[in-house]
Amino acid sequence: MSRDIYWHKSIDSTMRAAAELAGQGCPSGTVVGADEQTAGRGRHGHSWHSEAAAGLYITEILRLPVKPDELPIVTLMLGLAAAEAIFQTCGIQCDLRWPNDVLIGSRKCAGILVQLQDSAMLAGIGINVNQREFPEELRPIATSLRQASGREHSRQDLLDGLLTSIDQWSETLLTEGKEAILRLFAQSSSYVRGRQVVVDQDGSRLEGITDGLSSAGFLIVRENNGRRTTILTGGVRPA
Ligand code: BTN
């Protein structure tokens, strides 16, 4: 498929530039990427460490015929696409932590941020590719493909693989439906079932064992008091 790719040497955030393009009506599949972000955005208002020429920082504008309430499913679908691209391009097997953290072991190597802009979805993906080290506060929780494998990886090859995977997983969602995404995410994630986790959401904290995904793509946790709670948002971490 042909697509427009707007590549920047340095930009504040590819999310901001992608929102502008989406607002101007750019076609589905348009990509904004950058070698460096000076104000990379993560989930829950966090920043995304975006060292120059070390990681892959892109936002793809998607105009998929899905309903706004299927956004959580699209988020899961993008995690699957990122993990597949990392495996196929770099040979590294990743785990997925609901809703959209891509992990190597217990550390995060990629994150996904999905936002709605009018009728478009902005799929922001950051992959730590060739970072040799991280700022001190990230060291316990972050890793890069280089740190995990001991060798450099081509960001261009990974970009090509990622865009192909997103095309294919979007097709899977459209042809096989959300059930396929839910099933395949559950198969690819050690967090969906039987994991003792702590969840911080809306200022409160709960602890329990993960117990599958709801039909809308939310995580279900069986709390220690027996109550089954659907996690709509929030950070999930091992207890
Ligand atoms: C997260 O795990 O918190 C989501 C991180 C998303 C980071 C990517 S990097 C490319 C795109 N531009 C941004 O500013 N954020 C996303």
PDB file of N, CA and C in Angstrom, residues 128 133 193:
ATOM      1  N   ASN A 128      11.619   1.463  22.007  1.00  0.00           N
ATOM      2  CA  ASN A 128      13.013   1.679  22.411  1.00  0.00           C
ATOM      3  C   ASN A 128      13.870   0.712  21.611  1.00  0.00           C
ATOM      4  N   GLU A 133      21.353   3.186  27.301  1.00  0.00           N
ATOM      5  CA  GLU A 133      20.950   3.366  28.700  1.00  0.00           C
ATOM      6  C   GLU A 133      19.781   4.346  28.776  1.00  0.00           C
ATOM      7  N   ARG A 193      -4.640 -13.470  32.359  1.00  0.00           N
ATOM      8  CA  ARG A 193      -5.262 -14.430  33.261  1.00  0.00           C
ATOM      9  C   ARG A 193      -4.255 -14.935  34.301  1.00  0.00           C
TER      10      ARG A 193
END
